[in-house]
Amino acid sequence: VVTQRVVVVRGAAWNQDTVDRVRLSVQISRAWPTPLHPGVPLVVHTGVMEMADEFWNDVSPWIASLPTGAQLSFTGHSLGGSMALLLTAWS
């Protein structure tokens, strides 16, 4: 039996009262390229990387606790899909 876990990252929730719409707008507008990792010739959207980095702090302990050999997948919709790609690269 192989342990399988899927991390689903939703897109922006503009209509929720708990969402800081100004902050979200600013992060999305920060579209200039930022290196994914130092020394790696791959750049990513700065604002999306900032949001994924915040989420990484929540999800990384959970990832670290997975048993050896576990299968881990990331998926998402819209902005969440972009964040899921970065989380995949970081894991």
Coordinates of N, CA, C and O in Angstrom, one line a residue:
V1 N 0.8 -1.2 0.0 CA 0.0 0.0 0.0 C 0.9 1.2 0.0 O 1.8 1.4 0.8
V2 N 0.6 2.1 -0.9 CA 1.4 3.4 -1.1 C 0.6 4.5 -0.6 O -0.6 4.7 -1.0
T3 N 1.1 5.3 0.3 CA 0.4 6.5 0.8 C 0.4 7.6 -0.3 O 1.5 7.8 -0.9
Q4 N -0.7 8.1 -0.6 CA -0.9 9.1 -1.6 C -1.5 10.4 -1.0 O -2.5 10.3 -0.3
R5 N -0.9 11.5 -1.3 CA -1.5 12.8 -0.8 C -1.5 13.8 -1.9 O -0.6 13.8 -2.8
V6 N -2.6 14.6 -2.0 CA -2.8 15.6 -3.0 C -3.0 16.9 -2.3 O -3.9 17.0 -1.4
V7 N -2.2 17.9 -2.7 CA -2.4 19.3 -2.2 C -3.2 20.1 -3.2 O -2.7 20.2 -4.4
V8 N -4.4 20.6 -2.9 CA -5.2 21.3 -3.9 C -5.1 22.8 -3.4 O -5.5 23.1 -2.3
V9 N -4.7 23.6 -4.4 CA -4.6 25.1 -4.1 C -5.6 25.8 -4.9 O -5.6 25.7 -6.1
R10 N -6.6 26.4 -4.2 CA -7.7 27.1 -5.0 C -7.2 28.4 -5.5 O -6.1 29.0 -5.1
G11 N -7.9 28.9 -6.5 CA -7.6 30.2 -7.1 C -8.0 31.4 -6.1 O -8.4 31.1 -5.0
A12 N -7.9 32.6 -6.6 CA -8.2 33.7 -5.7 C -9.7 33.8 -5.4 O -10.5 33.5 -6.2
A13 N -9.9 34.1 -4.1 CA -11.3 34.1 -3.6 C -11.7 35.6 -3.4 O -11.8 36.0 -2.2
W14 N -11.9 36.3 -4.5 CA -12.1 37.8 -4.4 C -13.4 38.1 -3.6 O -13.5 39.1 -3.0
N15 N -14.3 37.2 -3.6 CA -15.6 37.5 -2.9 C -15.7 37.1 -1.5 O -16.8 37.3 -0.8
Q16 N -14.6 36.6 -0.9 CA -14.7 36.3 0.6 C -14.3 37.5 1.4 O -13.4 38.3 1.1
D17 N -15.0 37.8 2.5 CA -14.8 38.9 3.3 C -13.4 38.9 4.0 O -12.9 39.9 4.3
T18 N -12.9 37.7 4.2 CA -11.6 37.6 4.9 C -10.4 37.8 3.9 O -9.3 37.9 4.4
V19 N -10.6 38.0 2.6 CA -9.6 38.2 1.7 C -9.2 39.7 1.6 O -10.1 40.5 1.5
D20 N -8.0 40.0 1.8 CA -7.5 41.4 1.6 C -7.3 41.7 0.1 O -6.3 41.3 -0.5
R21 N -8.4 42.2 -0.5 CA -8.4 42.4 -1.9 C -7.3 43.4 -2.4 O -6.7 43.1 -3.5
V22 N -6.9 44.4 -1.7 CA -5.9 45.3 -2.1 C -4.5 44.6 -2.1 O -3.8 44.6 -3.0
R23 N -4.3 43.8 -1.0 CA -3.0 43.1 -0.9 C -2.9 42.0 -2.1 O -1.9 41.9 -2.7
L24 N -4.0 41.3 -2.3 CA -4.1 40.3 -3.4 C -3.8 41.0 -4.7 O -3.0 40.5 -5.6
S25 N -4.4 42.1 -5.0 CA -4.2 42.9 -6.2 C -2.8 43.3 -6.4 O -2.2 43.2 -7.5
V26 N -2.2 43.8 -5.3 CA -0.8 44.2 -5.4 C 0.1 43.0 -5.7 O 1.0 43.1 -6.5
Q27 N -0.1 41.9 -5.0 CA 0.7 40.7 -5.3 C 0.6 40.2 -6.7 O 1.6 39.9 -7.4
I28 N -0.6 40.2 -7.2 CA -0.8 39.7 -8.6 C -0.2 40.7 -9.6 O 0.4 40.3 -10.6
S29 N -0.1 42.0 -9.3 CA 0.5 43.0 -10.2 C 2.0 42.9 -10.2 O 2.6 43.5 -11.1
R30 N 2.6 42.3 -9.2 CA 4.0 42.2 -9.1 C 4.5 41.1 -10.1 O 4.9 40.0 -9.7
A31 N 4.4 41.4 -11.4 CA 4.6 40.3 -12.4 C 6.1 40.2 -12.9 O 6.3 39.4 -13.8
W32 N 7.0 41.0 -12.4 CA 8.4 40.9 -12.9 C 9.0 39.6 -12.5 O 8.6 38.9 -11.6
P33 N 10.0 39.1 -13.3 CA 10.6 37.8 -13.1 C 11.5 37.8 -11.9 O 12.3 38.7 -11.6
T34 N 11.4 36.7 -11.2 CA 12.3 36.4 -10.0 C 12.9 35.0 -10.2 O 12.1 34.1 -10.6
P35 N 14.1 34.8 -9.9 CA 14.7 33.4 -10.0 C 14.0 32.5 -9.1 O 13.7 32.8 -7.9
L36 N 13.7 31.3 -9.6 CA 13.1 30.2 -8.8 C 14.0 29.8 -7.6 O 13.6 29.7 -6.5
H37 N 15.2 29.5 -8.0 CA 16.3 29.2 -7.0 C 17.5 29.9 -7.4 O 17.8 30.1 -8.6
P38 N 18.4 30.3 -6.5 CA 19.7 30.9 -6.8 C 20.5 30.0 -7.7 O 20.6 28.8 -7.5
G39 N 21.0 30.5 -8.8 CA 21.8 29.7 -9.7 C 21.0 28.9 -10.7 O 21.6 28.2 -11.6
V40 N 19.7 28.9 -10.7 CA 18.9 28.1 -11.6 C 18.3 29.1 -12.6 O 17.7 30.0 -12.3
P41 N 18.6 28.8 -13.9 CA 18.1 29.8 -15.0 C 16.6 29.6 -15.3 O 16.3 29.4 -16.4
L42 N 15.8 29.8 -14.2 CA 14.4 29.7 -14.4 C 13.8 30.8 -13.6 O 14.1 30.9 -12.4
V43 N 12.9 31.6 -14.2 CA 12.3 32.7 -13.5 C 10.8 32.5 -13.3 O 10.2 31.8 -14.1
V44 N 10.2 33.1 -12.3 CA 8.8 32.9 -12.0 C 8.2 34.3 -11.7 O 8.9 35.3 -11.5
H45 N 6.9 34.4 -11.7 CA 6.2 35.6 -11.4 C 6.4 36.0 -9.9 O 6.1 35.1 -9.0
T46 N 6.9 37.1 -9.6 CA 7.3 37.5 -8.3 C 6.1 37.5 -7.3 O 6.2 36.9 -6.2
G47 N 5.0 38.0 -7.7 CA 3.8 38.0 -6.8 C 3.3 36.6 -6.5 O 3.0 36.3 -5.3
V48 N 3.3 35.7 -7.5 CA 2.8 34.4 -7.2 C 3.8 33.6 -6.3 O 3.4 32.9 -5.4
M49 N 5.1 33.9 -6.5 CA 6.1 33.3 -5.7 C 6.0 33.7 -4.2 O 6.1 32.9 -3.3
E50 N 5.6 35.0 -4.0 CA 5.4 35.5 -2.7 C 4.2 34.8 -2.0 O 4.3 34.4 -0.8
M51 N 3.2 34.6 -2.8 CA 2.0 33.9 -2.2 C 2.3 32.5 -1.9 O 1.9 31.9 -0.9
A52 N 3.0 31.8 -2.9 CA 3.3 30.4 -2.7 C 4.2 30.2 -1.5 O 4.1 29.3 -0.7
D53 N 5.1 31.2 -1.3 CA 6.1 31.1 -0.2 C 5.3 31.2 1.2 O 5.6 30.5 2.1
E54 N 4.3 32.0 1.2 CA 3.5 32.1 2.5 C 2.8 30.8 2.7 O 2.7 30.3 3.8
F55 N 2.2 30.2 1.7 CA 1.5 28.9 1.8 C 2.5 27.8 2.1 O 2.1 26.9 2.9
W56 N 3.7 27.9 1.6 CA 4.7 26.9 1.9 C 5.0 26.7 3.4 O 5.1 25.6 3.8
N57 N 4.9 27.8 4.1 CA 5.1 27.7 5.5 C 4.1 26.9 6.2 O 4.3 26.2 7.2
D58 N 2.9 26.9 5.7 CA 1.8 26.0 6.2 C 1.9 24.6 5.8 O 1.6 23.7 6.6
V59 N 2.3 24.3 4.6 CA 2.2 23.0 4.0 C 3.5 22.2 4.2 O 3.5 21.0 4.2
S60 N 4.6 22.9 4.3 CA 5.9 22.1 4.4 C 6.0 21.2 5.5 O 6.6 20.1 5.4
P61 N 5.6 21.5 6.8 CA 5.7 20.5 7.8 C 4.8 19.3 7.5 O 5.2 18.2 7.9
W62 N 3.7 19.5 6.9 CA 2.9 18.3 6.5 C 3.6 17.4 5.5 O 3.5 16.2 5.6
I63 N 4.3 18.1 4.5 CA 5.0 17.3 3.5 C 6.1 16.5 4.2 O 6.4 15.4 3.9
A64 N 6.9 17.2 5.1 CA 8.0 16.6 5.8 C 7.6 15.4 6.6 O 8.3 14.4 6.8
S65 N 6.3 15.3 7.0 CA 5.8 14.3 7.9 C 5.3 13.0 7.1 O 5.0 12.0 7.7
L66 N 5.3 13.1 5.8 CA 4.9 12.0 5.0 C 5.8 10.8 5.1 O 7.0 11.0 5.2
P67 N 5.3 9.6 5.1 CA 6.2 8.5 5.1 C 7.1 8.3 3.9 O 6.7 8.8 2.8
T68 N 8.3 7.7 4.1 CA 9.1 7.5 2.9 C 8.4 6.7 1.9 O 7.7 5.7 2.2
G69 N 8.5 7.1 0.6 CA 7.9 6.4 -0.5 C 6.5 6.9 -0.8 O 5.9 6.5 -1.7
A70 N 6.0 7.9 0.0 CA 4.7 8.4 -0.3 C 4.6 9.2 -1.6 O 5.6 9.8 -2.0
Q71 N 3.5 9.1 -2.3 CA 3.3 9.9 -3.5 C 2.6 11.2 -3.2 O 1.6 11.2 -2.5
L72 N 3.2 12.3 -3.6 CA 2.7 13.6 -3.4 C 2.4 14.3 -4.7 O 3.3 14.4 -5.5
S73 N 1.2 14.9 -4.8 CA 0.9 15.6 -6.0 C 0.3 17.0 -5.6 O -0.3 17.1 -4.5
F74 N 0.5 18.0 -6.5 CA -0.1 19.3 -6.3 C -1.0 19.6 -7.5 O -0.6 19.3 -8.6
T75 N -2.1 20.3 -7.2 CA -2.9 20.7 -8.3 C -3.6 22.0 -7.8 O -3.6 22.3 -6.7
G76 N -4.2 22.8 -8.8 CA -4.9 24.0 -8.4 C -5.6 24.6 -9.6 O -5.4 24.1 -10.8
H77 N -6.4 25.6 -9.4 CA -7.1 26.3 -10.4 C -6.7 27.7 -10.5 O -6.6 28.4 -9.4
S78 N -6.4 28.2 -11.7 CA -6.1 29.6 -11.9 C -4.9 30.0 -11.1 O -3.8 29.4 -11.2
L79 N -5.0 31.0 -10.2 CA -3.8 31.4 -9.4 C -3.3 30.2 -8.6 O -2.1 30.0 -8.4
G80 N -4.2 29.4 -8.1 CA -3.9 28.2 -7.3 C -3.0 27.2 -8.2 O -2.1 26.6 -7.7
G81 N -3.3 27.2 -9.5 CA -2.5 26.3 -10.3 C -1.1 26.8 -10.5 O -0.1 26.0 -10.5
S82 N -0.9 28.1 -10.6 CA 0.4 28.7 -10.6 C 1.2 28.4 -9.3 O 2.4 28.1 -9.3
M83 N 0.5 28.6 -8.2 CA 1.1 28.3 -6.9 C 1.5 26.9 -6.8 O 2.5 26.5 -6.3
A84 N 0.6 26.0 -7.3 CA 0.8 24.5 -7.2 C 2.1 24.1 -7.9 O 2.9 23.3 -7.5
L85 N 2.3 24.8 -9.1 CA 3.5 24.5 -9.8 C 4.8 24.9 -9.0 O 5.8 24.1 -9.0
L86 N 4.8 26.0 -8.4 CA 5.9 26.4 -7.6 C 6.1 25.5 -6.4 O 7.2 25.1 -6.0
L87 N 5.0 25.1 -5.7 CA 5.1 24.2 -4.6 C 5.7 22.8 -5.0 O 6.5 22.2 -4.3
T88 N 5.3 22.4 -6.2 CA 5.9 21.2 -6.8 C 7.4 21.3 -6.9 O 8.2 20.4 -6.5
A89 N 7.8 22.4 -7.5 CA 9.3 22.6 -7.7 C 10.0 22.7 -6.4 O 11.1 22.2 -6.2
W90 N 9.4 23.3 -5.3 CA 10.1 23.4 -4.0 C 10.1 22.1 -3.2 O 10.9 21.9 -2.4
S91 N 9.1 21.2 -3.5 CA 9.1 20.0 -2.8 C 10.0 19.0 -3.4 O 10.5 18.1 -2.9

